[in-house]
Coordinates of C-alpha atoms in Angstrom, one line a residue:
M1 CA 0.2 0.5 0.0
A2 CA 1.3 3.5 -1.5
S3 CA 2.3 5.5 1.7
F4 CA 0.9 9.3 1.5
V5 CA 1.7 12.5 2.9
H6 CA -0.4 15.6 3.6
R7 CA 0.2 19.1 2.2
P8 CA -1.8 22.4 1.8
T9 CA -2.1 24.6 -1.9
F10 CA -1.6 27.4 -2.1
L11 CA -4.4 29.5 -4.8
G12 CA -3.3 32.9 -5.0
S13 CA -2.3 33.6 -1.5
Q14 CA -5.8 30.9 -0.6
I15 CA -4.3 28.2 1.3
C16 CA -7.2 25.9 0.0
Q17 CA -8.1 22.4 1.5
I18 CA -4.9 19.7 2.5
Q19 CA -4.5 18.1 -0.8
V20 CA -3.4 14.2 -0.4
L21 CA 0.1 13.6 -2.9
P22 CA 2.2 10.4 -2.8
K23 CA 5.6 10.3 -0.5
R24 CA 8.4 11.0 -2.2
R25 CA 11.7 10.5 -0.6
Y26 CA 13.0 13.2 0.1
S27 CA 16.1 12.3 -2.5
G28 CA 13.1 12.4 -5.8
K29 CA 13.5 15.8 -7.7
S30 CA 14.9 18.2 -5.8
R31 CA 18.7 19.3 -6.9
T32 CA 18.8 20.1 -3.4
C33 CA 18.0 17.2 -1.8
R34 CA 20.2 15.4 -4.2
V35 CA 23.4 16.6 -2.7
L36 CA 22.1 16.1 0.9
N37 CA 22.1 13.1 0.5
S38 CA 25.9 13.3 -0.6
S39 CA 27.1 15.3 1.7
A40 CA 24.9 13.4 4.7
T41 CA 26.8 10.2 3.0
A42 CA 30.7 11.9 3.0
M43 CA 29.9 12.1 6.5
S44 CA 28.7 9.5 8.2
G45 CA 30.7 8.5 11.2
T46 CA 31.6 12.2 11.7
P47 CA 30.4 12.9 15.6
V48 CA 28.2 15.3 15.8
R49 CA 28.0 17.0 19.3
S50 CA 25.2 17.2 20.9
T51 CA 26.3 20.7 22.2
S52 CA 26.1 22.3 18.0
I53 CA 23.1 24.2 17.4
L54 CA 21.6 26.1 14.7
V55 CA 19.1 29.2 14.7
V56 CA 17.3 29.9 12.1
G57 CA 15.9 33.4 12.2
A58 CA 18.7 34.1 14.8
T59 CA 18.2 38.4 14.6
G60 CA 14.3 38.5 15.5
T61 CA 13.2 39.0 19.2
L62 CA 12.9 35.8 20.0
G63 CA 16.0 34.1 17.6
R64 CA 18.2 36.6 19.5
Q65 CA 17.0 35.4 23.2
I66 CA 17.3 32.4 22.1
V67 CA 21.1 32.9 20.7
R68 CA 22.0 34.9 23.8
R69 CA 20.0 31.7 26.4
A70 CA 22.6 29.5 24.6
L71 CA 25.6 30.9 24.6
D72 CA 25.6 31.2 28.2
E73 CA 23.9 27.1 28.5
G74 CA 27.2 26.6 26.6
Y75 CA 26.2 25.4 23.3
D76 CA 28.6 26.1 20.4
V77 CA 25.5 28.7 18.6
R78 CA 26.0 29.4 15.2
C79 CA 23.1 31.3 13.6
L80 CA 21.6 31.8 9.6
V81 CA 21.2 35.0 8.5
R82 CA 20.1 36.0 5.2
P83 CA 23.1 38.7 3.7
R84 CA 21.9 42.2 4.4
P85 CA 23.7 45.7 4.4
S86 CA 23.8 45.9 7.8
P87 CA 25.3 42.7 9.1
A88 CA 24.5 40.9 12.3
D89 CA 27.2 41.7 14.4
F90 CA 26.1 41.5 17.2
L91 CA 25.7 38.2 17.1
R92 CA 29.4 37.5 16.3
D93 CA 30.2 39.2 19.4
W94 CA 28.2 37.4 21.9
G95 CA 30.5 34.3 20.1
A96 CA 28.1 33.0 17.9
T97 CA 29.0 32.0 14.7
V98 CA 27.6 33.5 11.7
V99 CA 26.0 31.7 8.3
N100 CA 24.8 33.2 5.7
A101 CA 21.8 31.8 3.9
D102 CA 18.5 32.3 2.5
L103 CA 15.6 30.1 3.3
S104 CA 14.4 31.5 -0.3
K105 CA 16.8 29.4 -1.7
P106 CA 16.7 26.0 -1.1
E107 CA 20.3 25.5 -2.1
T108 CA 21.5 28.1 -0.4
I109 CA 20.6 25.9 2.9
P110 CA 22.6 22.2 2.9
A111 CA 26.4 24.1 3.7
T112 CA 24.6 25.6 7.2
L113 CA 23.5 21.8 8.6
V114 CA 27.2 20.7 8.9
G115 CA 28.3 19.6 12.1
I116 CA 24.7 20.8 13.8
H117 CA 22.9 18.7 16.0
T118 CA 20.2 21.0 16.7
L119 CA 17.5 22.4 14.5
I120 CA 15.5 25.6 16.7
D121 CA 13.3 27.8 13.8
C122 CA 12.1 31.0 14.8
A123 CA 12.7 32.5 11.1
T124 CA 9.2 34.9 9.7
G125 CA 9.3 36.2 6.6
R126 CA 9.2 40.4 6.4
P127 CA 6.8 42.2 6.5
E128 CA 7.5 43.2 3.0
E129 CA 6.9 39.6 1.0
P130 CA 4.5 37.4 0.4
I131 CA 3.6 35.1 3.3
R132 CA 4.2 31.9 2.1
T133 CA 7.8 32.3 0.5
V134 CA 9.3 31.9 3.8
D135 CA 6.4 30.5 6.4
W136 CA 5.6 27.9 4.0
E137 CA 8.5 27.0 0.7
G138 CA 11.6 27.6 2.7
K139 CA 10.3 25.7 5.7
V140 CA 9.3 22.6 3.4
A141 CA 12.8 23.0 1.8
L142 CA 14.4 23.4 5.7
I143 CA 12.9 20.2 6.9
K144 CA 13.4 18.0 4.1
C145 CA 17.6 19.6 4.4
A146 CA 17.4 18.5 7.3
K147 CA 16.5 15.3 7.5
A148 CA 19.1 15.1 4.8
M149 CA 21.1 16.3 7.1
G150 CA 20.6 13.7 9.5
I151 CA 19.6 16.5 12.3
Q152 CA 18.9 14.9 15.4
K153 CA 16.5 17.1 17.2
F154 CA 14.2 20.3 15.4
V155 CA 12.8 22.5 17.4
F156 CA 9.6 24.5 15.6
F157 CA 7.8 28.0 17.0
S158 CA 4.7 28.2 16.1
I159 CA 0.8 29.8 17.1
H160 CA -1.4 28.6 19.8
N161 CA -4.6 27.7 18.4
C162 CA -3.5 28.1 14.6
D163 CA -4.8 24.7 13.9
K164 CA -8.6 26.8 15.1
H165 CA -8.0 29.5 12.5
P166 CA -7.9 28.3 9.3
E167 CA -9.0 31.2 7.5
V168 CA -5.5 33.4 8.6
P169 CA -3.1 32.1 5.9
L170 CA -0.6 32.4 8.4
M171 CA -1.7 30.4 11.0
E172 CA -2.8 28.4 8.2
I173 CA 0.6 27.7 7.3
K174 CA 1.7 27.2 10.7
R175 CA 0.0 24.2 11.3
C176 CA 0.4 22.7 7.8
T177 CA 4.7 23.2 8.4
E178 CA 3.1 21.4 11.7
K179 CA 1.9 18.7 10.2
Y180 CA 4.8 18.5 7.2
L181 CA 7.6 17.9 10.1
Q182 CA 5.9 15.1 12.5
E183 CA 5.7 12.8 9.2
S184 CA 9.5 14.3 7.9
G185 CA 10.1 11.1 10.4
L186 CA 12.1 13.9 12.4
N187 CA 12.8 14.0 15.8
Y188 CA 10.6 17.5 16.7
T189 CA 9.4 19.3 19.3
V190 CA 6.5 22.6 18.4
I191 CA 6.4 25.4 20.5
R192 CA 2.8 27.1 20.0
L193 CA 3.4 30.8 21.7
C194 CA 0.8 33.1 22.0
G195 CA 2.4 36.6 21.8
F196 CA 5.8 38.6 23.3
M197 CA 6.4 41.6 25.9
Q198 CA 8.8 43.0 23.7
G199 CA 5.7 43.7 20.9
L200 CA 4.3 45.8 23.3
I201 CA 7.0 48.6 23.9
G202 CA 6.8 49.9 20.4
Q203 CA 2.8 49.3 20.4
Y204 CA 2.1 51.3 23.1
A205 CA 4.8 52.2 25.3
V206 CA 6.5 54.4 23.4
P207 CA 4.3 55.9 22.3
I208 CA 2.6 57.1 24.8
L209 CA 5.5 58.6 26.3
E210 CA 5.9 60.5 22.9
D211 CA 2.3 61.5 23.0
K212 CA 1.8 60.4 20.1
A213 CA -2.2 57.8 18.7
V214 CA -1.9 54.2 20.0
W215 CA -4.0 52.2 18.0
G216 CA -6.7 49.6 19.4
T217 CA -10.0 47.7 18.4
D218 CA -13.0 47.5 20.3
A219 CA -12.4 43.4 21.3
P220 CA -12.2 42.0 24.0
T221 CA -9.2 39.7 22.9
R222 CA -7.3 38.4 25.1
I223 CA -3.0 36.9 25.2
A224 CA -1.3 36.0 28.0
Y225 CA 1.9 37.4 26.9
M226 CA 5.3 36.1 27.8
D227 CA 9.1 37.6 27.7
T228 CA 10.6 36.1 25.0
Q229 CA 13.7 36.1 27.6
D230 CA 11.1 33.5 29.8
I231 CA 10.7 31.5 26.9
A232 CA 14.5 31.2 25.8
R233 CA 15.2 29.8 29.4
M234 CA 11.8 27.1 28.9
T235 CA 12.7 26.1 25.4
F236 CA 15.9 24.7 26.3
M237 CA 14.5 23.5 29.1
A238 CA 12.4 21.1 27.1
L239 CA 15.3 20.9 24.8
R240 CA 16.8 18.5 27.3
N241 CA 13.8 16.9 28.1
E242 CA 13.4 13.3 26.1
K243 CA 10.0 13.5 27.1
T244 CA 9.4 16.7 25.2
N245 CA 10.5 14.5 22.3
N246 CA 7.7 14.7 19.1
K247 CA 5.4 16.6 21.5
F248 CA 3.4 19.6 21.4
L249 CA 3.7 22.6 24.1
T250 CA 1.9 25.5 24.6
F251 CA 4.0 28.7 26.3
A252 CA 1.4 31.3 28.0
G253 CA 2.4 34.1 30.5
P254 CA 1.1 34.8 33.7
R255 CA -2.3 36.5 32.9
A256 CA -4.2 36.7 29.5
W257 CA -5.0 40.8 28.4
T258 CA -7.3 43.0 26.3
T259 CA -5.8 45.9 24.4
S260 CA -7.2 48.3 27.0
E261 CA -6.4 46.6 30.1
V262 CA -2.3 47.3 28.4
I263 CA -3.0 50.4 27.2
S264 CA -4.0 51.7 31.4
L265 CA -1.0 49.5 32.3
C266 CA 1.1 51.8 30.2
E267 CA -0.8 54.8 31.5
R268 CA -0.4 54.8 34.8
L269 CA 3.5 53.5 34.2
A270 CA 4.0 56.6 32.4
G271 CA 1.9 58.4 34.2
Q272 CA 0.0 60.5 31.7
D273 CA -2.6 59.8 29.6
A274 CA -2.6 57.9 25.7
R275 CA -4.2 59.0 23.0
V276 CA -6.3 55.3 22.2
T277 CA -7.5 55.0 18.1
T278 CA -9.7 52.5 18.1
V279 CA -10.4 50.7 15.5
P280 CA -13.5 48.7 15.0
V281 CA -13.4 45.2 14.1
G282 CA -16.6 45.7 11.4
V283 CA -13.7 48.3 9.7
L284 CA -10.8 45.4 9.8
R285 CA -13.6 42.7 8.1
F286 CA -14.4 45.6 5.7
T287 CA -10.9 46.3 4.7
R288 CA -10.1 42.6 4.7
Q289 CA -12.9 42.3 1.5
L290 CA -12.1 45.6 0.3
T291 CA -8.1 44.4 -0.5
R292 CA -9.2 40.9 -1.5
F293 CA -10.7 42.7 -4.8
F294 CA -6.9 43.4 -6.0
Q295 CA -4.4 41.1 -6.4
W296 CA -1.8 43.3 -6.1
T297 CA -3.1 43.9 -2.4
N298 CA -3.4 39.8 -1.2
D299 CA -1.2 39.8 1.3
V300 CA -2.0 43.4 2.7
A301 CA -5.3 41.5 3.1
D302 CA -3.7 38.2 4.9
R303 CA -2.5 40.4 7.7
L304 CA -5.6 41.8 8.1
A305 CA -7.0 38.4 8.6
F306 CA -4.0 38.2 11.3
S307 CA -5.5 41.3 12.9
E308 CA -9.1 40.3 12.6
V309 CA -8.1 37.2 14.5
L310 CA -6.3 39.0 16.9
S311 CA -9.3 41.6 17.4
S312 CA -12.4 39.3 18.2
D313 CA -13.7 36.8 20.9
V314 CA -10.8 34.9 21.4
V315 CA -8.0 33.6 24.0
F316 CA -4.8 33.0 23.3
S317 CA -3.5 31.4 26.9
T318 CA -3.1 28.2 28.6
P319 CA -3.0 27.0 32.1
M320 CA 0.6 26.4 32.4
A321 CA 0.2 23.6 35.7
E322 CA 1.3 20.2 33.7
T323 CA 4.1 21.8 31.2
H324 CA 5.9 23.7 34.2
S325 CA 6.0 20.1 35.6
L326 CA 6.5 18.5 33.0
L327 CA 10.3 20.8 32.0
G328 CA 11.0 21.0 36.1
T329 CA 10.3 25.2 36.0
D330 CA 8.9 27.5 38.6
P331 CA 6.2 29.4 37.9
K332 CA 6.8 32.4 39.8
D333 CA 10.4 33.0 37.7
T334 CA 7.8 33.8 35.0
I335 CA 7.3 37.6 34.8
T336 CA 4.5 39.3 34.6
L337 CA 3.3 41.7 32.3
E338 CA 3.5 44.4 35.0
K339 CA 7.0 44.1 36.6
Y340 CA 8.5 43.2 33.2
L341 CA 6.6 47.1 31.9
Q342 CA 7.1 48.5 35.0
E343 CA 11.0 47.3 34.8
Y344 CA 11.0 49.5 31.1
F345 CA 9.6 52.8 32.4
T346 CA 11.4 53.6 35.2
N347 CA 14.6 52.7 33.4
I348 CA 13.3 55.1 30.5
L349 CA 11.6 57.9 32.8
K350 CA 14.9 57.6 34.5
K351 CA 17.1 57.9 31.5
L352 CA 14.4 61.3 30.7
K353 CA 15.0 62.5 33.7
D354 CA 18.5 62.4 33.6
L355 CA 19.2 63.8 30.0
K356 CA 17.1 66.6 30.9
A357 CA 19.4 67.5 34.6
Q358 CA 22.2 66.9 32.5
S359 CA 20.2 70.1 29.4
K360 CA 19.5 71.9 32.3
Q361 CA 23.3 72.5 33.5
G362 CA 24.5 73.5 30.3
D363 CA 22.2 76.3 30.3
F364 CA 23.4 80.0 30.8
Y365 CA 21.9 82.5 32.1
I366 CA 23.0 85.9 31.4

């Protein structure tokens, strides 16, 4: 009996129903994977250190914290980054090795995996790119390469509840990538995330301090934000725990917050009111439908679909007691949003106060 693999198919920016196709060996028609297989054969017998890690998406909000934590814990860290005008020198300064490659160019991937034991995938596409270029096509190429090269552990970061929102392209792609990874035969751990505390700084904290407008919605969505440093710490606890092999975990913060609650907290800590511009959910829906009429705005519509989910009556959170028990972590070690933002505002307001004092010392009166 033939074996089968489920793959998502695309029409434009739409993700269609899963299409069942005969499973092909990775050494089949892919030129990249033929090269990979010959490389893997040539390297047979070469020992790979269990401390060797490749971080994909190392310059991102989460990726850089994964790199820092790995280095602090004594891992040999290699970072896959795209060639860019501004090199990722800070990664080298920390002690990591930087290699240039691009998930949208599969032929650049194999060399980055030589001598690697564990691959941690934090990557996502840039806002100006079609969502599927990196987040689907690039990830499929990465998983194929990892399989061919004999990677012994693959950690993939996904989105909480991605399996419940097939109407959102990014979330459907995450779900399909999870399934593709499951069926690859690799030893994997999928970590679903709810939201980053770091993202709230630019979205709310900075505009309030600068007396600029902040954007909110009239929906009661609740998100259990986490500090990416806590995510990185718990990721490595999971990495060393064999009970997480071929498992799905969800990481969530201590409490789920609505947009209005986050803005109110920022106002209190900043000591000033925010200029809030509220966008009704109905406007998001209308804008999404409007942009779908034009081919060149399909990617805008895809991102609006994600915004619409984040602006609806859903909760991005999950009980963490079982996860903490599995990983042997203490819930008290997970920073709360109140403490995270309080530390930020305390440091920023102190710096502003110091700058103001220095400015006064430079004044001359006649």
